Amino acid sequence: MQITNQTVNLQDFSNMKPSGKESFKATVKEKLSDSEAILTIKGQDIKVKFNGDMPKDENIQVKVVGMEDDVPVVELVNKENKATQTTEAMLPETYEDVEKWIKSKNIQLSKSDIQALKKYLKSPGMINEKIETIKMLVQKQLPFTETHLKSIDEALHGEPIGDLLKEFVTQLEKNGSGVFQMLKSKIQQAQQFSTLNESTTENMHVDVKQQENKMSMPTDQESVSLSNIQEETRNLKEPTEQEINHKTIAQEESIKKTLIQQENIQDETSPNTQTDSIKDMIEQIMPLINEAAAYISPDTKPIVVTKVTEKMAQAANEFRLAKREMSLKLSNVETMLEKPQMIKPALEVVESVINRLDRALTSGDFLLFADMKTEKKMLDASTKLAEAKQLLQEGKKSEATAIVQEVKKTVDSLNFQPADVKVKHFVSQLAMDDTVENFIPKLAETYQFATQEGNSVRHTAEYFKQLGLHHERDVQQAMFKREIPIQNMKSLLISLANEGEGLSKQATQLVANITGHQLLNKSESNTPAQASQIQLPLFYEQQIQTVNVYLNGRDEGGSLDWQNCTMYFLLNSEKYGEIGISLQTSNRQLSLTLKNNNADFQEKMSDLTDNAKETFEDLGYNVRKVQVTSFQQEEAKQSEKVIETKSGEGYDIVI
Amino acid sequence: MKFSHQNAHLAYNQEVKVPQVSNQLEKQLLNFSHTHSIPIQQETKLMKDITDAQQRMPAQLYAVITEMLRLIEKIDKK
């Protein structure tokens, strides 16, 4: 398991010279003797010798005081001293070292950088954690502002987001908000949505499908050349600064206005037909919208119904444009592949279709409503095009052409068919005002909805969006599109933090956590190897937990290469303690490892891994191995691998 | 951990350039947010790092994360 940040820590830990000053947070995994134990530091197990008392607690703080036979000798650090420990005493020496090291990386520090660094190093906290924060800023090429330092520090060393949210909810509850009850009911409501059979909508929307077919059938005039498509694509992009400055943004738009807007961007060849088709489709699904809004209070129902209808009209049009753009581009790829000299341009167009599919899958509004078959077909299309791209790079033109033709057929067969569960979920979310009290239950509902069987990409991306992990990017997009962005948790928390009273302290901490993780997701421009990490709150069985997700992979045109990457999920379960799930993919060959030290974990989990093969193969991976093991066994196996001995341990289920 | 040149190479071998911040778009974004009362952190340097410079996650990885979240819930319920 190669997790860059963790590996760095481990290397630092094992290579450091004992100073007796720095300390580490650790968990005692196993006591080997009266003086030796295995400690887990940042998810990695390290054998140590204790100088003095062995720990009684599981969670401890240790400092390294020596080395014996390459094994670190550690001493317990009194936890009570932790809060009062500051770097003040060691600042002169340490700060000089820090500044020297930063400058050795050819980074010039401004006066304000130096001020911010000094302030940060003087603030309460552990020196090794501060150094880790500073190293991360250097790695991510971030400026040394107070906000950057504070945010990265909070993300790396602060309380997990789930705990922060729990504290936040508790405070809200003390104010009599009734948030606990709302949280409970939203989780239950989302679970009820999952019991509805999505396929029941199929018959109901036969007419919708017909209308959609009518809308998405390309006309003769639509068989345009690549240059026309490129022109069209440019037209679909963001408006210019001038346009933004000269137009105002309407917060509430009626259905009529929306339809007029849609008409303006319709194909010039048949504007009336297209608008009529959308109108017809809206009429067809009106009963479904009304059904979904049945439990909403009569006062707010008309507003909600108007908003949903408007959104559906926009989604239908967005779907039509995306489908047409992809279909025409794929037609052009087919034509281009007939000429040997056009392979390189064809490859670029394939890449642009992959990006278009990706954009639709992760942020397309129509997938908030469309049935699961549509999302699955689009994901398959993206996976197949990645294969075609690979084949083209290898010069295998005929195989690539066959895939492109197959994908084009898939794209042409796509239909916008709203699913009742998704419409109901959307209505449920719209019916709740964007207040702080409402937002966590709303988030919990989205989490539940995203993780139900059948749902996959779009609603998980929506969960990230609602958390505020894309807040600033969303505002930027809204600015380009002359819209008002939808509220998310981060935007609400920023407002609360700015109020400077009540819950502002907790809000500030949560904003720093989210911002820190956004910064950890920044591209590292001078290397193809990318590393990022996120923290996600998990909402289930009326609990809020946290999972840390570490991602490492190659940069593939601004996004991580899903075919060659490493993902590591780490969480603390109340029932089982620390659980690690590692996924390693190399040329789509996937290995999955579940790690936990609980005695009966391996046996209990064996049946869960049985489903893994099918699930991941659906996503385009070939599953090589699924195994359940303990942290120690995994560590031992890796060591044994190094000295080339055979492994006899572990509970391997080879598929 | 002793912070020194000796162990600095462990993590960072390559030269790191000073981040070049072009503030025009970020300023525009802050103005837009101010005009429309959209809550946002008021720092241009921060804006660049959390808008354009963000690593994108492809759809397949969102799908993997969804599967893992489901698996975690199943594990905890066992």
XYZ file of C-alpha atoms in Angstrom:
733
model
C 0.000 0.000 0.000
C 1.599 3.223 -1.135
C 0.009 6.221 0.422
C 2.345 9.086 -0.232
C 1.685 11.099 2.853
C 1.713 8.096 5.104
C 4.836 6.740 3.489
C 6.553 10.037 4.024
C 5.623 9.969 7.679
C 6.804 6.444 8.030
C 10.086 7.225 6.374
C 10.519 10.274 8.517
C 9.707 8.242 11.580
C 12.164 5.477 10.855
C 14.899 7.743 9.555
C 14.747 10.454 12.101
C 17.409 11.104 14.623
C 15.979 10.858 18.085
C 15.521 14.343 19.453
C 13.356 13.642 22.449
C 11.351 16.733 21.510
C 8.854 15.698 18.860
C 5.979 13.413 19.604
C 3.564 11.267 17.615
C -0.058 10.256 18.072
C -0.175 6.464 18.131
C -2.482 3.536 18.803
C -1.224 0.424 20.538
C -2.018 -2.466 18.219
C -0.243 -5.262 20.004
C 1.954 -5.659 23.050
C 4.765 -8.025 22.086
C 6.547 -8.171 25.454
C 7.045 -6.105 28.620
C 8.937 -3.521 26.632
C 7.986 -3.987 22.988
C 4.811 -3.210 21.078
C 3.435 -2.567 17.636
C 2.089 0.970 17.316
C -0.065 2.304 14.531
C 0.904 5.752 13.374
C -1.161 7.233 10.547
C -2.463 3.817 9.612
C 0.970 2.167 9.464
C 2.241 -0.356 11.989
C 5.676 0.166 13.499
C 7.490 -2.001 16.006
C 8.922 0.025 18.902
C 10.677 -0.485 22.241
C 9.401 1.412 25.263
C 11.785 3.184 27.576
C 10.026 3.200 30.951
C 6.394 2.393 31.474
C 4.395 0.520 28.889
C 1.137 2.307 28.006
C -2.109 1.329 29.680
C -4.297 3.163 27.206
C -4.801 2.315 23.567
C -4.466 5.854 22.243
C -1.200 7.421 23.236
C 1.368 10.058 22.421
C 5.013 9.007 22.167
C 8.367 10.638 21.525
C 11.446 8.924 20.165
C 14.409 8.925 22.495
C 16.770 6.488 20.796
C 17.325 3.611 18.403
C 18.225 0.022 19.227
C 18.933 -2.461 16.419
C 17.086 -0.155 14.010
C 14.019 -0.208 16.249
C 12.888 3.188 17.574
C 12.964 3.496 21.359
C 10.029 5.588 22.529
C 8.749 7.146 25.710
C 5.199 8.015 26.603
C 4.311 11.688 26.508
C 2.011 12.858 29.242
C -1.237 13.739 27.507
C -2.026 16.384 30.109
C 0.951 18.385 28.962
C -0.154 18.286 25.368
C -2.557 21.188 25.520
C -0.058 23.494 27.116
C 2.876 22.415 25.001
C 3.821 25.045 22.490
C 6.715 25.446 20.163
C 7.703 28.718 21.820
C 10.679 27.256 23.648
C 12.192 25.649 20.577
C 11.151 28.275 18.100
C 14.459 30.046 17.370
C 16.257 26.866 16.384
C 13.275 25.229 14.679
C 12.079 28.289 12.812
C 15.515 28.840 11.293
C 15.550 25.224 10.175
C 12.096 25.578 8.672
C 12.969 28.764 6.808
C 16.268 27.309 5.588
C 14.532 24.196 4.343
C 11.816 26.136 2.543
C 14.410 28.329 0.859
C 16.363 25.228 -0.171
C 13.300 24.384 -2.293
C 13.798 27.656 -4.193
C 10.776 29.213 -2.543
C 11.075 32.870 -1.712
C 9.293 33.942 1.427
C 7.695 37.359 1.555
C 7.437 39.369 4.750
C 3.840 38.314 5.183
C 4.784 34.654 4.606
C 7.438 34.875 7.326
C 4.971 36.529 9.661
C 2.342 33.883 9.017
C 4.873 31.066 9.476
C 6.180 32.497 12.732
C 2.670 32.987 14.045
C 1.728 29.460 13.060
C 4.817 27.933 14.674
C 4.175 29.867 17.878
C 0.569 28.740 18.123
C -0.309 25.816 20.434
C 0.173 22.393 18.907
C 2.672 19.681 18.173
C 5.824 20.665 16.302
C 5.912 17.515 14.188
C 2.367 18.212 13.023
C 3.258 21.772 12.121
C 6.259 20.582 10.155
C 4.059 18.099 8.342
C 1.645 20.935 7.486
C 4.469 23.094 6.137
C 5.833 20.217 4.055
C 2.380 19.670 2.597
C 2.161 23.342 1.602
C 5.500 23.004 -0.159
C 4.445 19.774 -1.868
C 1.211 21.330 -3.075
C 2.965 24.587 -4.039
C 0.714 26.633 -1.835
C 1.453 30.108 -0.531
C 2.206 30.526 3.179
C -0.821 32.554 4.199
C -2.504 32.183 7.571
C -5.575 30.652 5.920
C -3.545 28.111 3.962
C -1.555 27.072 7.040
C -4.617 26.879 9.253
C -6.712 24.969 6.724
C -4.084 22.363 5.896
C -3.354 21.945 9.613
C -7.040 21.407 10.355
C -7.402 18.887 7.525
C -4.326 16.892 8.486
C -4.404 17.111 12.264
C -7.755 18.472 13.355
C -10.814 16.561 14.500
C -12.447 14.368 11.859
C -15.316 15.999 9.990
C -17.848 13.507 11.379
C -16.930 14.468 14.956
C -17.102 18.169 14.103
C -20.558 17.681 12.594
C -21.716 15.687 15.628
C -20.598 18.514 17.899
C -22.296 21.011 15.624
C -25.567 19.064 15.626
C -25.408 18.750 19.432
C -25.021 22.518 19.757
C -27.919 23.094 17.358
C -30.047 20.697 19.361
C -29.270 22.622 22.553
C -30.799 25.656 20.859
C -34.005 23.664 20.409
C -33.736 23.257 16.661
C -35.127 19.724 16.599
C -32.291 18.810 14.248
C -31.867 15.287 15.711
C -35.444 14.387 14.907
C -35.139 15.851 11.436
C -31.898 13.975 10.828
C -33.550 10.724 11.872
C -36.600 11.285 9.686
C -34.535 12.258 6.636
C -32.421 9.106 6.877
C -35.605 7.053 7.176
C -37.179 8.899 4.272
C -34.179 8.234 2.041
C -34.343 4.568 2.984
C -38.021 4.509 2.005
C -37.145 5.939 -1.422
C -34.862 2.993 -1.970
C -37.710 0.529 -1.489
C -39.574 2.016 -4.456
C -39.014 0.108 -7.616
C -37.484 2.398 -10.204
C -38.730 0.257 -13.081
C -42.341 1.019 -12.193
C -41.922 4.329 -13.954
C -41.123 2.735 -17.266
C -44.696 2.184 -18.375
C -45.769 5.513 -17.020
C -43.287 7.314 -19.215
C -43.555 5.563 -22.495
C -44.829 8.758 -24.029
C -42.024 10.735 -22.482
C -39.588 8.377 -24.130
C -41.267 8.906 -27.466
C -41.107 12.647 -27.040
C -37.472 12.423 -26.079
C -36.714 10.296 -29.106
C -38.281 12.980 -31.211
C -36.166 15.639 -29.548
C -32.883 13.812 -29.853
C -33.114 12.503 -33.397
C -30.567 14.386 -35.439
C -31.935 16.061 -38.542
C -30.202 16.016 -41.912
C -28.800 19.434 -41.267
C -27.289 18.142 -38.054
C -24.849 15.926 -39.900
C -22.251 18.603 -39.740
C -18.499 18.584 -40.035
C -16.062 18.536 -37.147
C -15.428 22.244 -37.509
C -19.127 22.900 -36.994
C -19.147 20.726 -33.900
C -16.147 22.544 -32.519
C -17.868 25.817 -33.193
C -20.981 24.534 -31.511
C -18.964 23.332 -28.528
C -17.383 26.749 -28.225
C -20.844 28.259 -28.230
C -21.818 26.003 -25.365
C -18.914 27.208 -23.268
C -18.950 29.987 -20.764
C -19.997 33.463 -21.875
C -17.456 36.253 -21.988
C -16.729 38.701 -19.207
C -18.539 41.380 -21.181
C -21.670 39.278 -21.325
C -21.534 38.751 -17.590
C -21.165 42.424 -16.887
C -24.054 43.399 -19.104
C -26.647 40.936 -17.932
C -28.423 40.622 -14.652
C -29.108 37.400 -12.864
C -32.673 36.322 -12.226
C -33.235 34.324 -9.054
C -36.664 33.012 -9.852
C -37.587 32.109 -13.385
C -40.971 30.906 -14.441
C -41.509 27.859 -16.637
C -42.404 30.118 -19.489
C -39.200 32.084 -19.247
C -37.172 28.886 -19.032
C -38.781 27.533 -22.141
C -38.090 30.764 -23.996
C -34.468 30.533 -22.938
C -34.320 26.940 -24.098
C -35.793 28.015 -27.405
C -33.012 30.558 -27.860
C -30.359 27.893 -27.757
C -32.273 25.326 -29.748
C -31.081 24.148 -33.081
C -31.981 26.875 -35.549
C -33.404 24.277 -37.900
C -36.376 23.366 -35.723
C -36.869 25.620 -32.711
C -40.594 25.182 -32.401
C -40.492 21.413 -32.590
C -37.866 21.232 -29.860
C -39.677 23.578 -27.472
C -42.984 21.863 -28.090
C -41.351 18.525 -27.352
C -40.058 19.767 -24.011
C -43.480 21.238 -23.214
C -45.103 17.922 -24.090
C -42.636 16.046 -21.944
C -43.273 18.319 -18.968
C -47.013 17.794 -19.380
C -46.481 14.052 -19.445
C -44.526 13.995 -16.197
C -46.621 16.606 -14.399
C -48.616 13.911 -12.521
C -45.340 12.453 -11.267
C -44.165 15.872 -10.038
C -47.497 16.459 -8.322
C -47.347 13.036 -6.716
C -43.827 13.704 -5.444
C -44.947 17.038 -4.002
C -48.070 15.597 -2.377
C -46.789 15.832 1.196
C -45.505 19.405 0.901
C -47.471 22.138 2.628
C -49.986 23.912 0.344
C -48.141 27.226 0.854
C -44.851 26.069 -0.592
C -46.128 23.455 -3.039
C -46.661 25.813 -6.014
C -43.119 27.207 -5.680
C -41.597 23.723 -5.419
C -43.603 22.413 -8.374
C -42.542 25.422 -10.469
C -38.889 24.938 -9.566
C -38.940 21.196 -10.294
C -40.708 21.738 -13.592
C -38.229 24.400 -14.568
C -35.298 22.187 -13.619
C -36.745 19.263 -15.584
C -37.104 21.429 -18.679
C -33.500 22.559 -18.337
C -32.368 18.977 -17.753
C -34.214 17.703 -20.832
C -32.584 20.339 -22.965
C -29.158 19.748 -21.445
C -29.541 16.037 -22.191
C -30.528 16.714 -25.791
C -27.504 18.961 -26.371
C -25.061 16.579 -24.701
C -26.375 13.599 -26.660
C -26.236 15.413 -29.960
C -22.743 16.759 -29.311
C -21.382 13.309 -28.409
C -23.130 11.538 -31.270
C -21.851 13.983 -33.877
C -18.331 13.857 -32.523
C -18.337 10.064 -32.599
C -19.587 10.121 -36.216
C -16.674 12.325 -37.047
C -14.239 10.014 -35.283
C -15.519 7.153 -37.449
C -14.904 9.228 -40.588
C -11.500 10.392 -39.425
C -10.335 6.886 -38.638
C -10.744 5.974 -42.283
C -7.746 8.186 -43.038
C -4.380 7.192 -41.521
C -3.207 10.805 -41.205
C -6.281 11.678 -39.111
C -5.605 9.259 -36.246
C -4.079 11.882 -33.984
C -6.953 14.370 -34.416
C -9.394 11.468 -33.964
C -7.701 10.630 -30.674
C -8.257 14.203 -29.511
C -11.947 14.010 -30.381
C -12.254 10.693 -28.505
C -10.693 12.404 -25.482
C -13.162 15.267 -25.786
C -16.098 12.813 -25.811
C -14.668 11.084 -22.720
C -14.479 14.498 -21.019
C -18.015 15.347 -22.120
C -19.335 12.073 -20.728
C -17.419 12.657 -17.531
C -18.821 16.158 -17.151
C -22.335 14.854 -17.712
C -21.879 11.972 -15.261
C -20.446 14.077 -12.464
C -22.372 17.317 -12.870
C -25.137 16.908 -15.455
C -28.485 17.982 -14.056
C -30.345 15.475 -16.220
C -28.704 12.608 -14.346
C -30.315 13.885 -11.158
C -33.592 12.677 -12.711
C -32.676 10.070 -15.324
C -33.094 6.380 -14.548
C -30.115 4.263 -13.569
C -29.914 2.560 -16.951
C -28.965 5.891 -18.520
C -26.182 6.520 -16.021
C -24.883 2.992 -16.389
C -24.874 3.192 -20.188
C -22.965 6.457 -20.051
C -20.408 5.093 -17.598
C -19.929 2.041 -19.827
C -19.509 4.308 -22.839
C -16.798 6.280 -21.036
C -15.006 3.076 -19.997
C -15.136 1.694 -23.541
C -13.879 4.933 -25.063
C -10.917 4.844 -22.668
C -10.173 1.428 -24.140
C -10.541 2.773 -27.688
C -8.145 5.577 -26.833
C -5.599 3.061 -25.559
C -5.987 0.976 -28.724
C -5.510 4.029 -30.932
C -2.352 4.908 -29.043
C -1.129 1.376 -29.744
C -1.971 1.774 -33.444
C -4.820 -0.778 -33.366
C -7.165 1.209 -35.563
C -9.728 -1.436 -36.528
C -10.360 -2.562 -32.925
C -10.682 1.079 -31.867
C -13.114 1.804 -34.703
C -15.321 -1.110 -33.657
C -15.501 0.265 -30.110
C -16.263 3.793 -31.320
C -19.118 2.434 -33.465
C -20.484 0.455 -30.516
C -20.316 3.502 -28.242
C -22.047 5.648 -30.845
C -24.904 3.158 -30.943
C -25.104 3.315 -27.141
C -25.124 7.117 -27.159
C -27.796 7.205 -29.861
C -29.944 4.832 -27.833
C -29.895 7.065 -24.739
C -33.253 8.450 -23.645
C -34.122 10.939 -20.977
C -36.479 8.992 -18.793
C -37.086 10.489 -15.333
C -37.234 7.945 -12.517
C -39.894 8.491 -9.868
C -37.499 7.862 -6.943
C -35.182 10.540 -8.228
C -37.964 13.058 -8.815
C -39.235 12.396 -5.281
C -35.760 12.825 -3.823
C -35.310 16.081 -5.716
C -38.688 17.394 -4.536
C -37.875 16.398 -0.961
C -34.608 18.365 -1.102
C -36.251 21.404 -2.669
C -38.984 21.426 -0.072
C -36.447 22.152 2.675
C -35.259 25.721 3.067
C -31.516 26.243 3.052
C -31.170 26.929 6.752
C -28.353 25.673 8.938
C -30.826 23.485 10.861
C -32.051 21.882 7.649
C -28.764 21.421 5.962
C -27.284 18.500 7.881
C -30.501 16.419 7.591
C -30.538 17.324 3.897
C -26.934 16.187 3.564
C -27.745 12.951 5.383
C -30.589 12.292 2.969
C -28.313 12.854 -0.030
C -25.725 10.506 1.477
C -28.349 7.825 2.018
C -29.721 8.281 -1.460
C -26.280 8.149 -3.086
C -25.286 4.952 -1.332
C -28.454 3.002 -2.052
C -28.188 0.103 -4.445
C -28.704 1.273 -7.979
C -27.318 4.764 -7.481
C -23.730 5.347 -8.298
C -21.897 8.325 -9.748
C -24.125 11.387 -10.029
C -25.572 11.397 -6.525
C -22.187 10.749 -4.909
C -20.822 13.695 -6.892
C -23.843 15.655 -5.644
C -22.931 14.687 -2.072
C -19.429 16.138 -2.568
C -21.058 19.259 -3.999
C -23.492 19.631 -1.091
C -20.625 19.263 1.380
C -19.082 22.300 -0.282
C -15.995 20.543 -1.635
C -16.619 22.295 -4.972
C -18.127 25.503 -3.572
C -15.831 28.057 -5.202
C -15.791 26.200 -8.517
C -19.591 26.132 -8.447
C -19.705 29.875 -7.776
C -17.319 30.401 -10.673
C -19.528 28.307 -12.958
C -22.594 30.198 -11.780
C -20.807 33.451 -12.598
C -20.110 32.227 -16.131
C -23.679 31.033 -16.582
C -25.213 34.138 -15.016
C -26.981 32.121 -12.339
C -27.130 32.092 -8.565
C -25.414 28.984 -7.187
C -27.311 26.590 -4.957
C -26.360 26.724 -1.270
C -24.055 24.077 0.148
C -22.769 23.282 3.600
C -19.593 25.324 3.199
C -21.428 28.461 2.088
C -23.820 28.211 5.039
C -20.933 27.666 7.434
C -19.010 30.670 6.064
C -22.062 32.841 6.770
C -22.313 31.427 10.257
C -18.585 31.858 10.923
C -18.803 35.497 9.822
C -21.535 36.196 12.359
C -18.943 35.811 15.106
C -21.365 34.500 17.717
C -23.217 31.345 18.667
C -21.959 28.525 16.541
C -19.309 30.557 14.759
C -16.400 28.748 16.432
C -17.605 25.325 15.289
C -18.482 26.750 11.866
C -14.988 28.238 11.487
C -13.414 24.881 12.315
C -15.623 23.076 9.806
C -14.862 25.634 7.088
C -11.123 25.171 7.754
C -11.539 21.382 7.508
C -13.348 21.593 4.165
C -10.966 24.232 2.765
C -7.992 22.161 3.909
C -9.245 19.141 2.008
C -9.904 21.277 -1.066
C -6.284 22.423 -0.869
C -5.089 18.833 -0.458
C -6.877 18.126 -3.724
C -4.855 20.720 -5.612
C -2.952 19.455 -8.649
C 0.793 19.208 -8.289
C 1.883 20.795 -11.521
C 5.506 19.719 -11.694
C 4.915 15.993 -11.416
C 2.649 13.457 -13.143
C 2.144 11.643 -9.819
C -0.796 13.163 -7.970
C -1.878 12.674 -4.388
C -4.985 13.914 -2.671
C -7.066 13.124 0.356
C -10.609 13.823 1.438
C -12.672 13.271 4.538
C -16.277 12.281 4.124
C -18.924 12.194 6.833
C -20.937 8.978 6.770
C -24.585 9.037 7.836
C -26.203 5.763 8.706
C -28.142 4.211 11.559
C -28.442 7.694 13.071
C -24.691 7.968 13.445
C -22.204 10.353 11.905
C -18.837 8.776 11.236
C -15.812 9.758 9.177
C -13.906 8.010 6.457
C -10.543 9.269 5.245
C -9.960 8.650 1.559
C -6.400 8.802 0.223
C -5.910 8.822 -3.539
C -2.705 8.451 -5.483
C -2.489 8.256 -9.226
C -1.161 9.639 -12.433
C -2.462 12.892 -13.816
C -4.547 12.264 -16.938
C -5.399 15.629 -18.444
C -6.307 17.274 -15.128
C -7.997 14.284 -13.533
C -6.732 11.151 -11.836
C -6.161 8.104 -14.038
C -8.794 5.671 -12.767
C -7.127 2.757 -14.554
C -3.868 3.140 -12.638
C -4.293 4.411 -9.137
C -4.317 3.578 -5.460
C -7.133 4.351 -3.079
C -7.111 3.802 0.648
C -10.144 4.154 2.910
C -9.493 4.444 6.623
C -12.108 4.691 9.341
C -12.606 4.008 13.008
C -15.591 1.783 13.496
C -17.182 1.590 16.938
C -17.742 -2.112 16.432
C -14.467 -3.221 14.866
C -11.951 -0.468 15.613
C -9.717 0.696 12.803
C -10.702 -0.584 9.345
C -8.587 -0.054 6.250
C -9.703 -0.813 2.713
C -7.076 -0.691 0.051
C -7.704 -0.709 -3.701
C -4.868 -0.917 -6.142
C -5.401 -0.760 -9.863
C -2.843 -1.242 -12.569
C -4.043 -1.235 -16.189
C -7.543 -1.911 -14.814
C -6.331 -4.974 -12.862
C -7.740 -4.466 -9.384
C -6.732 -5.821 -5.981
C -8.910 -5.157 -2.959
C -7.760 -5.684 0.627
C -9.819 -5.247 3.787
C -7.746 -4.807 6.937
C -8.793 -5.067 10.555
C -7.327 -6.570 13.712
C -10.568 -7.915 15.169
C -10.357 -11.678 15.734
C -13.523 -12.656 13.859
C -13.370 -9.948 11.199
C -11.958 -12.175 8.488
C -14.635 -14.806 8.858
C -17.489 -12.314 9.137
C -16.496 -10.396 6.055
C -15.751 -13.247 3.701
C -19.233 -13.223 2.135
C -19.087 -9.455 1.560
C -16.093 -9.855 -0.659
C -17.972 -12.370 -2.811
C -19.974 -9.558 -4.425
C -16.920 -7.465 -5.135
C -15.906 -9.184 -8.358
C -19.160 -8.468 -10.185
C -19.438 -4.921 -8.844
C -15.986 -3.858 -9.966
C -16.166 -5.657 -13.282
C -19.288 -3.613 -14.019
C -17.138 -0.532 -13.532
C -14.590 -1.735 -16.083
C -12.020 -3.364 -13.803
C -10.691 -6.924 -13.845
C -10.648 -8.151 -10.267
C -7.441 -10.050 -9.577
C -7.659 -10.544 -5.864
C -9.916 -9.774 -2.920
C -8.563 -10.487 0.523
C -9.367 -9.877 4.161
C -6.448 -9.609 6.498
C -5.190 -7.894 9.644
C -2.950 -4.842 9.704
C -0.105 -6.930 11.157
C -0.499 -9.690 8.594
C -0.429 -7.191 5.777
C 2.696 -5.600 7.241
C 4.318 -8.997 7.703
C 3.444 -10.020 4.162
C 5.026 -6.919 2.754
C 8.210 -7.547 4.733
C 8.290 -11.157 3.628
C 7.824 -10.113 0.048
C 10.906 -7.978 0.341
C 13.086 -10.859 1.531
C 11.477 -13.196 -1.009
C 9.943 -15.763 1.237
C 6.573 -17.380 0.729
C 3.520 -16.073 2.522
C 1.643 -18.552 4.653
C -0.490 -16.037 6.471
C -3.678 -14.164 5.725
C -7.101 -15.192 4.650
C -6.904 -14.927 0.906
C -9.918 -15.307 -1.284
C -8.597 -15.466 -4.783
C -11.249 -14.999 -7.424
C 11.399 14.433 13.909
C 14.471 16.477 13.305
C 13.724 18.866 10.527
C 16.833 19.182 8.398
C 18.260 19.156 4.911
C 19.286 15.531 5.446
C 15.733 14.195 5.619
C 14.107 16.830 3.480
C 15.001 14.848 0.348
C 12.760 12.008 1.481
C 9.659 13.727 0.324
C 10.647 16.426 -2.044
C 13.328 15.897 -4.582
C 12.114 18.249 -7.197
C 12.416 21.971 -7.337
C 9.264 23.761 -6.333
C 8.476 27.007 -8.057
C 6.804 29.957 -6.442
C 3.089 29.700 -7.190
C 2.109 32.175 -9.878
C -1.180 33.700 -8.963
C -3.087 35.496 -11.652
C -5.651 37.405 -9.693
C -7.978 38.754 -12.344
C -10.502 35.927 -12.435
C -10.334 35.486 -8.684
C -11.064 39.173 -8.134
C -13.969 38.910 -10.537
C -15.238 35.932 -8.575
C -14.988 37.797 -5.288
C -16.831 40.780 -6.787
C -19.551 38.514 -8.123
C -19.937 36.867 -4.721
C -20.058 40.237 -2.994
C -22.656 41.627 -5.409
C -24.928 38.639 -4.995
C -24.252 38.048 -1.272
C -22.783 34.604 -1.861
C -20.717 33.535 1.160
C -17.127 32.937 0.097
C -13.699 33.231 1.686
C -12.343 36.643 0.752
C -8.820 35.773 -0.390
C -7.656 35.855 -3.977
C -4.678 33.548 -3.334
C -6.969 30.940 -1.833
C -9.513 31.242 -4.644
C -7.090 30.126 -7.337
C -6.049 27.053 -5.361
C -9.593 25.902 -4.766
C -11.076 26.644 -8.180
C -9.039 26.072 -11.346
C -6.180 24.185 -9.736
C -8.378 21.416 -8.325
C -7.647 17.859 -9.407
C -10.751 16.425 -11.065
C -12.105 13.067 -10.081
C -13.330 10.979 -13.011
C -16.767 9.350 -12.938
C -15.260 5.883 -12.452
C -13.625 6.947 -9.183
C -16.897 8.411 -7.902
C -18.415 5.015 -8.672
C -15.619 3.264 -6.741
C -16.116 5.600 -3.770
C -19.852 4.845 -3.806
C -19.124 1.106 -3.734
C -16.697 1.578 -0.850
C -19.202 3.644 1.151
C -21.749 0.852 0.678
C -19.191 -1.742 1.736
C -18.277 0.241 4.858
C -21.929 0.419 5.876
C -22.360 -3.314 5.296
C -19.245 -4.042 7.358
C -20.450 -1.923 10.244
C -23.874 -3.561 10.179
C -22.432 -7.103 10.345
